[in-house]
Amino acid sequence: MSRTLHFALHPYGVGGPGQHGLWKHPRVPKNASIDINYYIRQAQAAEHALFDALFIVDSQFINATYPAHYLNRLEPLTLLSAVATHTRHVGLVGTASSTYNSPFNLARRFASLDHISGGRAGWNVVTSFDTGASRNFGLEEHLDYTTRYRRALEFVQVARGLWDSYEDDAFPADVERNLFLDPSKLHRLGHEGEHFKVAGPLNLSRSPQGQPVIFQAGVSEEGRDLAAQVAEGIYAPGGSLEQAQEYYADIKRRTAAYGRDPEHIKIFVHGGPVVAATDEAARRREREIFEEDNDFDRNLALLGRSFGAYDFSAHDLDAPFPDVAHLAEKGGRTGAAKIIARATARKLTLRQVAESVGEFRRSPFVGAPETVADTIERWFSAGTFDGINLAFRTDDDLDLFVDGVVPILQKRGLYRTEYPADTLRGNLGLPVPVNRWASTEAQV
Ligand SMILES: Cc1cc2nc3c(=O)[nH]c(=O)nc-3n(C[C@H](O)[C@H](O)[C@H](O)COP(=O)(O)O)c2cc1C
């Protein structure tokens, strides 16, 4: 098979969405989400396994019902800059909102991480799922979908324009000619758009990979369309093999429709492998994890997140699911629409909907190492993903995967045995963007 697998590691510290019992685990440090050494260990483990990236999620809103990891965590670019100095190969992908940031500052911060890491930075562009973030930025209301995604497109275009401010040979630093900077190689952006007016230039040159890699994680029409226009990596929602195949084919088709090479967008599905000596033992462990997390009140709170962090606990649990569609209009509309459709079709009560949020779902990547490797190969060759965004319960589960499954995938020629490049872009097989100002000769 000419394609090779890509892996990213998605650390969740003391417990992400649905991982209600993780913070209680004896092997999980209670301060993991704010301990830089936890992230450095995760990144070094990912690098040891030749993974493409460490992926850091983020949001700018919480309330007391939010997942443990979200309540108290480090800001992504700050932590990734520290991680960069303790690693050499693993990519560093941080999430930042295009709704609640300004292009000049964010472009500068990602370009700085790209320089600090020698060309390993990636930006997961989100438009902010949590409607409550608006109130942390002086807005009463969250922006609507269309506005958020139009702003996101322009935001990325401005950032890319700023990253090209200096041509790659702009600094001759030639003492004899008393020429540090060749001013003809520095370019103002002069952007005036619907959402932003940015003169430029950026006060930072291009990194070894030219520009940070753009990731995205949209599932709506708007989200998929933005991804097809600008994303080089996508964190896909996953689901069944068929759902993953549909999403994969749709994104690749849309990307081609925008005149882009579909190979220049790598799709990562979300995966939580559970590996053990036998399939039975792994399935038992999967069930154990479910029991550790099974918490009705926490699931009821989690349900509220798609509806603008709505507090359902005031409602009669045994009454029909309340009419709250308007609360999701600006937030988790895509996910909420599925919840409402199912509740309406099956005449579910609020309790039944909350129970379905936390219901046990078998993960495909569970079993003995051979079984997990077989499943990964089957999904991979079925056109469902280019890589897996891995989240493990504990470091022991990560080690079982790295020591058990990775060698099998390497033996089958499906996974690398060494890093092919020094940059995130290079390891993902993505081209270095040509600087828009560079003369054709310089582009050669
Ligand atoms: C794997 C994955 C990771 C995500 N990480 C974040 C995140 O860190 N911060 C955030 O605000 N949204 C995150 N999202 C949510 C997406 O940005 C997006 O809001 C969601 O997928 C709904 O898509 P839509 O906006 O196209 O409806 C993530 C989604 C997925 C599938």
Short mmCIF file of C-alpha atoms and ligand atoms in Angstrom, two decimals:
data_model
loop_
_atom_site.label_atom_id
_atom_site.label_comp_id
_atom_site.label_asym_id
_atom_site.label_seq_id
_atom_site.Cartn_x
_atom_site.Cartn_y
_atom_site.Cartn_z
CA MET A 1 0.00 0.00 0.00
CA SER A 2 1.55 3.35 -1.02
CA ARG A 3 -0.29 5.29 1.67
CA THR A 4 1.16 5.27 5.18
CA LEU A 5 -0.72 5.73 8.39
CA HIS A 6 -0.51 8.85 10.50
CA PHE A 7 -1.14 9.08 14.23
CA ALA A 8 -1.74 12.03 16.54
CA LEU A 9 -1.91 11.90 20.34
CA HIS A 10 -4.74 13.77 22.08
CA PRO A 11 -3.97 14.10 25.81
CA TYR A 12 -6.97 14.72 28.06
CA GLY A 13 -5.21 15.20 31.40
CA VAL A 14 -7.66 14.55 34.25
CA GLY A 15 -10.54 13.76 31.91
CA GLY A 16 -12.21 15.16 28.80
CA PRO A 17 -15.89 15.07 27.71
CA GLY A 18 -17.52 11.85 28.98
CA GLN A 19 -14.42 10.72 30.88
CA HIS A 20 -16.19 11.49 34.17
CA GLY A 21 -14.25 8.96 36.28
CA LEU A 22 -10.73 9.45 34.88
CA TRP A 23 -9.49 11.94 37.54
CA LYS A 24 -10.13 9.28 40.21
CA HIS A 25 -7.76 6.81 38.53
CA PRO A 26 -4.68 6.09 40.72
CA ARG A 27 -2.40 6.37 37.66
CA VAL A 28 -3.69 9.84 36.73
CA PRO A 29 -1.98 12.75 38.55
CA LYS A 30 -4.71 15.04 39.90
CA ASN A 31 -2.96 18.11 38.47
CA ALA A 32 -2.15 16.54 35.08
CA SER A 33 -4.02 19.19 33.07
CA ILE A 34 -1.89 22.03 34.46
CA ASP A 35 1.41 20.13 34.82
CA ILE A 36 3.74 20.96 31.93
CA ASN A 37 5.73 17.80 32.67
CA TYR A 38 2.60 15.74 31.93
CA TYR A 39 2.42 17.27 28.44
CA ILE A 40 6.17 16.90 27.90
CA ARG A 41 5.90 13.18 28.81
CA GLN A 42 2.95 12.78 26.43
CA ALA A 43 4.86 14.50 23.62
CA GLN A 44 7.99 12.43 24.23
CA ALA A 45 5.92 9.23 24.23
CA ALA A 46 4.30 10.32 20.96
CA GLU A 47 7.72 11.08 19.47
CA HIS A 48 9.10 7.73 20.63
CA ALA A 49 6.22 6.10 18.71
CA LEU A 50 6.96 8.26 15.62
CA PHE A 51 3.52 9.92 15.84
CA ASP A 52 2.94 12.99 13.65
CA ALA A 53 1.56 15.26 16.32
CA LEU A 54 0.49 16.10 19.83
CA PHE A 55 -2.98 17.69 19.56
CA ILE A 56 -4.19 20.14 22.19
CA VAL A 57 -7.91 21.02 22.28
CA ASP A 58 -9.17 24.24 23.79
CA SER A 59 -12.14 26.43 24.64
CA GLN A 60 -12.55 29.85 26.19
CA PHE A 61 -15.59 29.15 28.36
CA ILE A 62 -16.38 26.95 31.33
CA ASN A 63 -18.87 26.51 34.13
CA ALA A 64 -18.68 24.18 37.10
CA THR A 65 -20.33 21.30 35.19
CA TYR A 66 -17.64 21.19 32.49
CA PRO A 67 -15.31 18.17 32.04
CA ALA A 68 -12.46 18.02 34.61
CA HIS A 69 -9.76 18.70 32.00
CA TYR A 70 -11.60 21.81 30.77
CA LEU A 71 -12.01 23.33 34.25
CA ASN A 72 -8.32 23.96 34.88
CA ARG A 73 -5.84 23.71 31.97
CA LEU A 74 -2.90 25.48 30.32
CA GLU A 75 -3.34 27.66 27.23
CA PRO A 76 -2.32 25.60 24.16
CA LEU A 77 0.38 27.76 22.55
CA THR A 78 2.03 28.53 25.86
CA LEU A 79 2.26 24.83 26.76
CA LEU A 80 3.30 23.78 23.25
CA SER A 81 6.17 26.30 23.27
CA ALA A 82 7.51 24.61 26.38
CA VAL A 83 6.96 21.16 24.89
CA ALA A 84 8.80 22.26 21.74
CA THR A 85 12.04 22.64 23.68
CA HIS A 86 11.82 19.03 25.00
CA THR A 87 11.09 17.38 21.64
CA ARG A 88 12.61 17.29 18.16
CA HIS A 89 10.23 15.62 15.69
CA VAL A 90 6.65 15.44 16.94
CA GLY A 91 4.25 18.03 15.53
CA LEU A 92 2.64 20.50 17.93
CA VAL A 93 -0.99 21.25 17.05
CA GLY A 94 -2.83 23.77 19.17
CA THR A 95 -6.47 24.83 19.01
CA ALA A 96 -7.33 28.51 18.76
CA SER A 97 -10.56 30.27 17.94
CA SER A 98 -10.99 32.43 14.87
CA THR A 99 -13.99 34.01 16.58
CA TYR A 100 -12.29 35.18 19.75
CA ASN A 101 -8.78 36.16 18.54
CA SER A 102 -7.29 38.72 16.18
CA PRO A 103 -5.39 37.59 13.03
CA PHE A 104 -2.18 39.60 13.57
CA ASN A 105 -1.64 38.35 17.16
CA LEU A 106 -2.57 34.75 16.45
CA ALA A 107 -0.51 34.59 13.23
CA ARG A 108 2.46 35.87 15.21
CA ARG A 109 1.99 33.36 18.03
CA PHE A 110 1.74 30.34 15.70
CA ALA A 111 4.68 31.58 13.61
CA SER A 112 6.68 31.93 16.83
CA LEU A 113 5.85 28.35 17.86
CA ASP A 114 6.82 27.30 14.33
CA HIS A 115 10.25 28.92 14.73
CA ILE A 116 10.75 27.65 18.31
CA SER A 117 9.96 24.10 17.15
CA GLY A 118 11.93 24.23 13.90
CA GLY A 119 8.78 23.94 11.75
CA ARG A 120 6.46 21.66 13.72
CA ALA A 121 3.49 23.95 14.48
CA GLY A 122 -0.13 23.27 13.54
CA TRP A 123 -3.26 25.33 14.19
CA ASN A 124 -6.64 23.66 14.79
CA VAL A 125 -8.95 26.42 13.62
CA VAL A 126 -12.22 26.39 15.56
CA THR A 127 -15.00 28.95 15.52
CA SER A 128 -15.84 28.22 19.21
CA PHE A 129 -18.42 25.62 20.02
CA ASP A 130 -19.19 27.15 23.40
CA THR A 131 -21.61 30.04 22.92
CA GLY A 132 -20.81 31.28 26.45
CA ALA A 133 -17.34 32.36 25.27
CA SER A 134 -19.01 35.44 23.79
CA ARG A 135 -19.51 36.89 27.27
CA ASN A 136 -15.76 36.69 27.93
CA PHE A 137 -15.21 38.99 24.95
CA GLY A 138 -17.81 41.69 25.60
CA LEU A 139 -20.52 40.15 23.40
CA GLU A 140 -24.00 39.33 24.72
CA GLU A 141 -24.61 36.91 21.88
CA HIS A 142 -22.35 34.31 20.17
CA LEU A 143 -21.94 34.93 16.41
CA ASP A 144 -24.16 32.80 14.17
CA TYR A 145 -22.78 29.95 12.08
CA THR A 146 -22.55 31.74 8.75
CA THR A 147 -20.82 34.74 10.29
CA ARG A 148 -18.42 32.55 12.31
CA TYR A 149 -17.37 30.50 9.33
CA ARG A 150 -17.05 33.46 6.94
CA ARG A 151 -14.90 35.17 9.57
CA ALA A 152 -12.84 31.95 9.97
CA LEU A 153 -12.11 31.79 6.22
CA GLU A 154 -11.01 35.42 6.09
CA PHE A 155 -9.02 34.97 9.33
CA VAL A 156 -6.99 32.08 7.86
CA GLN A 157 -6.44 33.97 4.60
CA VAL A 158 -5.12 37.00 6.53
CA ALA A 159 -2.88 34.81 8.71
CA ARG A 160 -1.43 33.14 5.62
CA GLY A 161 -0.88 36.53 4.01
CA LEU A 162 0.95 37.75 7.11
CA TRP A 163 3.09 34.58 7.26
CA ASP A 164 4.34 35.50 3.75
CA SER A 165 5.45 39.00 4.84
CA TYR A 166 9.12 38.12 4.39
CA GLU A 167 10.43 36.23 1.41
CA ASP A 168 12.70 33.40 2.46
CA ASP A 169 15.85 35.30 1.44
CA ALA A 170 14.85 38.65 2.95
CA PHE A 171 17.69 38.77 5.47
CA PRO A 172 21.07 38.66 3.70
CA ALA A 173 22.67 40.02 6.96
CA ASP A 174 25.61 40.94 4.78
CA VAL A 175 28.09 42.93 6.86
CA GLU A 176 30.21 43.93 3.85
CA ARG A 177 27.22 45.37 2.03
CA ASN A 178 25.91 46.73 5.38
CA LEU A 179 22.62 45.04 4.46
CA PHE A 180 20.76 43.21 7.22
CA LEU A 181 17.35 43.24 5.57
CA ASP A 182 16.61 43.47 1.84
CA PRO A 183 13.58 45.78 2.10
CA SER A 184 12.34 44.68 -1.32
CA LYS A 185 11.69 41.25 0.22
CA LEU A 186 9.37 42.61 2.93
CA HIS A 187 5.71 42.99 1.95
CA ARG A 188 2.71 44.83 3.42
CA LEU A 189 -0.50 42.79 3.27
CA GLY A 190 -2.94 45.69 3.01
CA HIS A 191 -5.96 43.45 3.67
CA GLU A 192 -9.41 45.03 3.79
CA GLY A 193 -12.21 42.51 4.09
CA GLU A 194 -15.66 41.91 5.54
CA HIS A 195 -14.33 41.21 9.04
CA PHE A 196 -10.73 42.43 9.15
CA LYS A 197 -8.55 45.33 8.07
CA VAL A 198 -4.89 44.33 8.49
CA ALA A 199 -2.03 46.37 6.99
CA GLY A 200 0.88 44.10 7.86
CA PRO A 201 3.70 43.16 7.49
CA LEU A 202 4.14 40.61 10.25
CA ASN A 203 7.33 41.13 12.26
CA LEU A 204 8.44 37.51 11.91
CA SER A 205 9.91 35.62 8.98
CA ARG A 206 8.71 32.29 7.60
CA SER A 207 9.60 29.11 9.47
CA PRO A 208 11.45 26.04 8.11
CA GLN A 209 8.08 24.65 6.97
CA GLY A 210 7.05 27.95 5.43
CA GLN A 211 3.76 28.21 7.29
CA PRO A 212 2.12 26.36 10.23
CA VAL A 213 -0.16 23.52 9.13
CA ILE A 214 -3.88 24.37 9.21
CA PHE A 215 -6.20 21.84 10.89
CA GLN A 216 -9.95 22.01 11.29
CA ALA A 217 -12.72 19.94 12.89
CA GLY A 218 -16.03 20.93 11.31
CA VAL A 219 -18.92 18.60 10.53
CA SER A 220 -21.62 21.02 9.38
CA GLU A 221 -22.05 22.21 5.78
CA GLU A 222 -20.19 25.39 6.71
CA GLY A 223 -17.52 23.44 8.59
CA ARG A 224 -16.89 21.00 5.76
CA ASP A 225 -16.76 23.82 3.23
CA LEU A 226 -14.21 25.77 5.23
CA ALA A 227 -12.11 22.62 5.61
CA ALA A 228 -12.20 21.95 1.86
CA GLN A 229 -10.94 25.48 1.18
CA VAL A 230 -8.18 25.86 3.77
CA ALA A 231 -7.54 22.76 5.89
CA GLU A 232 -4.46 20.56 5.45
CA GLY A 233 -5.53 18.31 8.33
CA ILE A 234 -8.95 17.47 9.73
CA TYR A 235 -10.06 15.95 13.00
CA ALA A 236 -13.09 13.98 11.88
CA PRO A 237 -15.96 12.98 14.15
CA GLY A 238 -15.41 9.26 13.52
CA GLY A 239 -18.50 7.05 14.19
CA SER A 240 -19.11 3.83 12.24
CA LEU A 241 -16.92 2.68 9.33
CA GLU A 242 -19.63 3.73 6.91
CA GLN A 243 -19.99 7.19 8.50
CA ALA A 244 -16.22 7.66 8.40
CA GLN A 245 -16.14 6.57 4.73
CA GLU A 246 -18.91 9.06 3.85
CA TYR A 247 -17.14 11.94 5.63
CA TYR A 248 -13.77 11.03 4.07
CA ALA A 249 -15.14 10.83 0.52
CA ASP A 250 -17.17 14.03 0.97
CA ILE A 251 -14.20 16.09 2.21
CA LYS A 252 -11.85 14.78 -0.51
CA ARG A 253 -14.51 15.51 -3.17
CA ARG A 254 -15.11 19.05 -1.87
CA THR A 255 -11.36 19.70 -1.72
CA ALA A 256 -10.95 18.66 -5.35
CA ALA A 257 -13.94 20.83 -6.26
CA TYR A 258 -11.94 23.80 -4.93
CA GLY A 259 -9.09 22.87 -7.29
CA ARG A 260 -6.93 21.49 -4.47
CA ASP A 261 -5.11 18.12 -4.45
CA PRO A 262 -7.19 15.83 -2.14
CA GLU A 263 -3.91 14.28 -0.97
CA HIS A 264 -3.06 17.68 0.59
CA ILE A 265 -5.71 17.23 3.27
CA LYS A 266 -5.10 14.50 5.87
CA ILE A 267 -8.18 13.22 7.68
CA PHE A 268 -7.73 11.96 11.25
CA VAL A 269 -10.61 10.08 12.86
CA HIS A 270 -10.96 10.06 16.63
CA GLY A 271 -9.94 6.74 18.18
CA GLY A 272 -9.61 5.41 21.77
CA PRO A 273 -7.86 2.04 21.40
CA VAL A 274 -7.99 -0.43 24.28
CA VAL A 275 -5.31 -3.09 23.92
CA ALA A 276 -4.80 -6.17 26.12
CA ALA A 277 -3.27 -9.64 25.85
CA THR A 278 -6.55 -11.13 24.54
CA ASP A 279 -9.65 -9.76 22.84
CA GLU A 280 -11.76 -10.82 25.85
CA ALA A 281 -9.48 -9.02 28.29
CA ALA A 282 -9.59 -5.87 26.15
CA ARG A 283 -13.39 -5.94 25.90
CA ARG A 284 -13.56 -6.42 29.69
CA ARG A 285 -11.28 -3.38 30.12
CA GLU A 286 -13.44 -1.35 27.72
CA ARG A 287 -16.49 -2.20 29.84
CA GLU A 288 -14.61 -1.30 33.02
CA ILE A 289 -13.78 2.13 31.59
CA PHE A 290 -17.45 2.63 30.73
CA GLU A 291 -18.48 1.76 34.30
CA GLU A 292 -15.85 4.16 35.72
CA ASP A 293 -17.36 7.01 33.64
CA ASN A 294 -21.03 6.10 33.88
CA ASP A 295 -22.52 9.11 35.76
CA PHE A 296 -26.09 10.24 34.93
CA ASP A 297 -25.79 13.77 36.35
CA ARG A 298 -22.51 14.39 34.50
CA ASN A 299 -24.05 13.11 31.27
CA LEU A 300 -27.05 15.43 31.75
CA ALA A 301 -24.61 18.33 32.12
CA LEU A 302 -22.64 17.17 29.05
CA LEU A 303 -25.90 17.08 27.07
CA GLY A 304 -26.33 20.78 27.88
CA ARG A 305 -23.02 21.70 26.22
CA SER A 306 -24.48 21.41 22.70
CA PHE A 307 -27.26 23.77 23.80
CA GLY A 308 -25.10 26.69 24.91
CA ALA A 309 -24.20 25.06 28.27
CA TYR A 310 -27.90 24.83 29.11
CA ASP A 311 -28.75 23.45 32.55
CA PHE A 312 -31.32 20.66 31.98
CA SER A 313 -31.42 19.72 35.67
CA ALA A 314 -34.37 22.07 36.26
CA HIS A 315 -36.59 20.05 33.92
CA ASP A 316 -38.81 17.04 34.75
CA LEU A 317 -36.61 14.11 33.68
CA ASP A 318 -39.60 11.93 32.75
CA ALA A 319 -41.29 14.56 30.62
CA PRO A 320 -40.69 14.63 26.82
CA PHE A 321 -37.34 16.15 25.77
CA PRO A 322 -37.85 19.92 26.06
CA ASP A 323 -37.96 22.24 23.03
CA VAL A 324 -34.51 23.85 23.20
CA ALA A 325 -33.46 23.78 19.53
CA HIS A 326 -33.11 27.59 19.55
CA LEU A 327 -30.35 27.27 22.16
CA ALA A 328 -28.21 25.19 19.79
CA GLU A 329 -28.69 27.45 16.80
CA LYS A 330 -25.38 29.20 17.46
CA GLY A 331 -23.58 26.44 19.36
CA GLY A 332 -23.41 22.73 18.72
CA ARG A 333 -26.10 22.88 16.06
CA THR A 334 -24.89 19.81 14.19
CA GLY A 335 -24.75 17.52 17.20
CA ALA A 336 -27.90 19.00 18.73
CA ALA A 337 -29.89 18.44 15.54
CA LYS A 338 -29.13 14.71 15.76
CA ILE A 339 -30.18 14.59 19.44
CA ILE A 340 -33.45 16.43 18.74
CA ALA A 341 -34.25 14.28 15.69
CA ARG A 342 -33.75 11.06 17.69
CA ALA A 343 -35.74 12.36 20.71
CA THR A 344 -38.63 13.42 18.47
CA ALA A 345 -38.65 10.27 16.34
CA ARG A 346 -38.59 7.95 19.37
CA LYS A 347 -40.65 10.23 21.68
CA LEU A 348 -37.84 10.13 24.26
CA THR A 349 -37.99 11.71 27.70
CA LEU A 350 -35.18 13.96 28.94
CA ARG A 351 -33.91 11.06 31.09
CA GLN A 352 -33.77 8.71 28.08
CA VAL A 353 -31.89 11.30 26.02
CA ALA A 354 -29.37 11.89 28.83
CA GLU A 355 -28.93 8.13 29.23
CA SER A 356 -28.32 7.80 25.46
CA VAL A 357 -25.56 10.43 25.69
CA GLY A 358 -23.68 8.16 28.08
CA GLU A 359 -24.74 4.81 26.67
CA PHE A 360 -22.08 2.14 26.10
CA ARG A 361 -20.73 2.23 22.54
CA ARG A 362 -18.21 -0.42 21.50
CA SER A 363 -15.08 1.15 20.00
CA PRO A 364 -13.72 -0.54 16.85
CA PHE A 365 -10.10 -0.43 18.03
CA VAL A 366 -10.36 -2.84 21.00
CA GLY A 367 -8.65 -6.21 21.34
CA ALA A 368 -5.34 -8.04 21.34
CA PRO A 369 -2.58 -6.24 19.39
CA GLU A 370 -3.16 -8.37 16.29
CA THR A 371 -6.90 -7.65 16.35
CA VAL A 372 -6.43 -3.89 16.72
CA ALA A 373 -3.83 -3.87 13.94
CA ASP A 374 -6.23 -5.83 11.69
CA THR A 375 -9.07 -3.36 12.38
CA ILE A 376 -6.86 -0.35 11.74
CA GLU A 377 -5.68 -1.92 8.44
CA ARG A 378 -9.23 -2.76 7.39
CA TRP A 379 -10.53 0.75 8.10
CA PHE A 380 -7.46 2.37 6.53
CA SER A 381 -7.76 0.42 3.30
CA ALA A 382 -11.52 1.12 3.22
CA GLY A 383 -10.89 4.86 2.75
CA THR A 384 -12.07 6.07 6.15
CA PHE A 385 -9.03 8.03 7.31
CA ASP A 386 -5.40 9.00 6.67
CA GLY A 387 -4.67 8.87 10.37
CA ILE A 388 -6.08 8.35 13.84
CA ASN A 389 -6.27 11.01 16.54
CA LEU A 390 -5.53 8.75 19.51
CA ALA A 391 -6.82 9.28 23.04
CA PHE A 392 -5.76 6.75 25.72
CA ARG A 393 -7.21 6.20 29.18
CA THR A 394 -3.84 6.13 30.91
CA ASP A 395 -0.16 6.02 29.98
CA ASP A 396 -0.29 2.23 30.44
CA ASP A 397 -2.88 2.02 27.66
CA LEU A 398 -0.66 4.20 25.45
CA ASP A 399 2.31 1.88 26.13
CA LEU A 400 0.26 -1.24 25.31
CA PHE A 401 -0.63 0.29 21.94
CA VAL A 402 2.90 1.49 21.15
CA ASP A 403 4.60 -1.75 22.23
CA GLY A 404 1.91 -4.11 20.86
CA VAL A 405 0.20 -2.62 17.81
CA VAL A 406 2.75 -0.24 16.27
CA PRO A 407 5.39 -2.97 15.55
CA ILE A 408 2.74 -5.04 13.72
CA LEU A 409 1.73 -2.06 11.57
CA GLN A 410 5.41 -1.39 10.81
CA LYS A 411 6.01 -5.04 9.84
CA ARG A 412 3.05 -4.79 7.44
CA GLY A 413 4.58 -1.67 5.88
CA LEU A 414 1.59 0.42 6.94
CA TYR A 415 3.46 2.65 9.37
CA ARG A 416 6.80 4.42 9.33
CA THR A 417 9.92 3.05 11.04
CA GLU A 418 11.53 6.51 11.19
CA TYR A 419 10.45 10.12 10.72
CA PRO A 420 10.73 10.99 6.99
CA ALA A 421 11.29 14.70 7.71
CA ASP A 422 12.07 17.31 10.38
CA THR A 423 8.86 19.30 10.00
CA LEU A 424 5.18 18.54 10.64
CA ARG A 425 4.42 19.36 7.02
CA GLY A 426 7.18 17.05 5.82
CA ASN A 427 6.01 14.13 7.99
CA LEU A 428 2.44 14.58 6.79
CA GLY A 429 3.58 14.60 3.17
CA LEU A 430 2.30 18.15 2.63
CA PRO A 431 4.02 20.67 0.33
CA VAL A 432 5.64 23.84 1.67
CA PRO A 433 3.38 26.75 0.58
CA VAL A 434 5.08 28.94 -2.00
CA ASN A 435 5.55 32.51 -0.77
CA ARG A 436 3.08 34.61 -2.78
CA TRP A 437 5.62 37.40 -3.26
CA ALA A 438 8.52 35.23 -4.28
CA SER A 439 9.59 35.79 -7.88
CA THR A 440 9.15 32.79 -10.17
CA GLU A 441 12.98 32.26 -10.14
CA ALA A 442 13.00 32.29 -6.34
CA GLN A 443 10.12 29.79 -6.38
CA VAL A 444 12.18 27.29 -8.35
C1 LIG B 1 -11.84 15.71 17.18
C2 LIG B 1 -12.47 17.08 17.39
C3 LIG B 1 -11.80 18.03 18.16
C4 LIG B 1 -12.40 19.28 18.40
N1 LIG B 1 -11.74 20.19 19.16
C5 LIG B 1 -12.33 21.36 19.45
C6 LIG B 1 -11.70 22.29 20.31
O1 LIG B 1 -10.61 22.04 20.80
N2 LIG B 1 -12.33 23.46 20.58
C7 LIG B 1 -13.57 23.77 20.04
O2 LIG B 1 -14.08 24.86 20.30
N3 LIG B 1 -14.20 22.89 19.21
C8 LIG B 1 -13.61 21.71 18.93
N4 LIG B 1 -14.25 20.82 18.13
C9 LIG B 1 -15.58 21.18 17.63
C10 LIG B 1 -15.47 21.66 16.18
O3 LIG B 1 -14.66 22.77 16.06
C11 LIG B 1 -16.87 21.98 15.66
O4 LIG B 1 -17.45 23.00 16.39
C12 LIG B 1 -17.77 20.78 15.79
O5 LIG B 1 -17.10 19.68 15.18
C13 LIG B 1 -19.10 21.03 15.14
O6 LIG B 1 -18.85 21.28 13.80
P1 LIG B 1 -19.65 22.44 13.10
O7 LIG B 1 -19.17 23.71 13.73
O8 LIG B 1 -19.23 22.33 11.65
O9 LIG B 1 -21.10 22.19 13.33
C14 LIG B 1 -13.68 19.57 17.86
C15 LIG B 1 -14.36 18.62 17.08
C16 LIG B 1 -13.76 17.38 16.84
C17 LIG B 1 -14.49 16.39 15.99
#
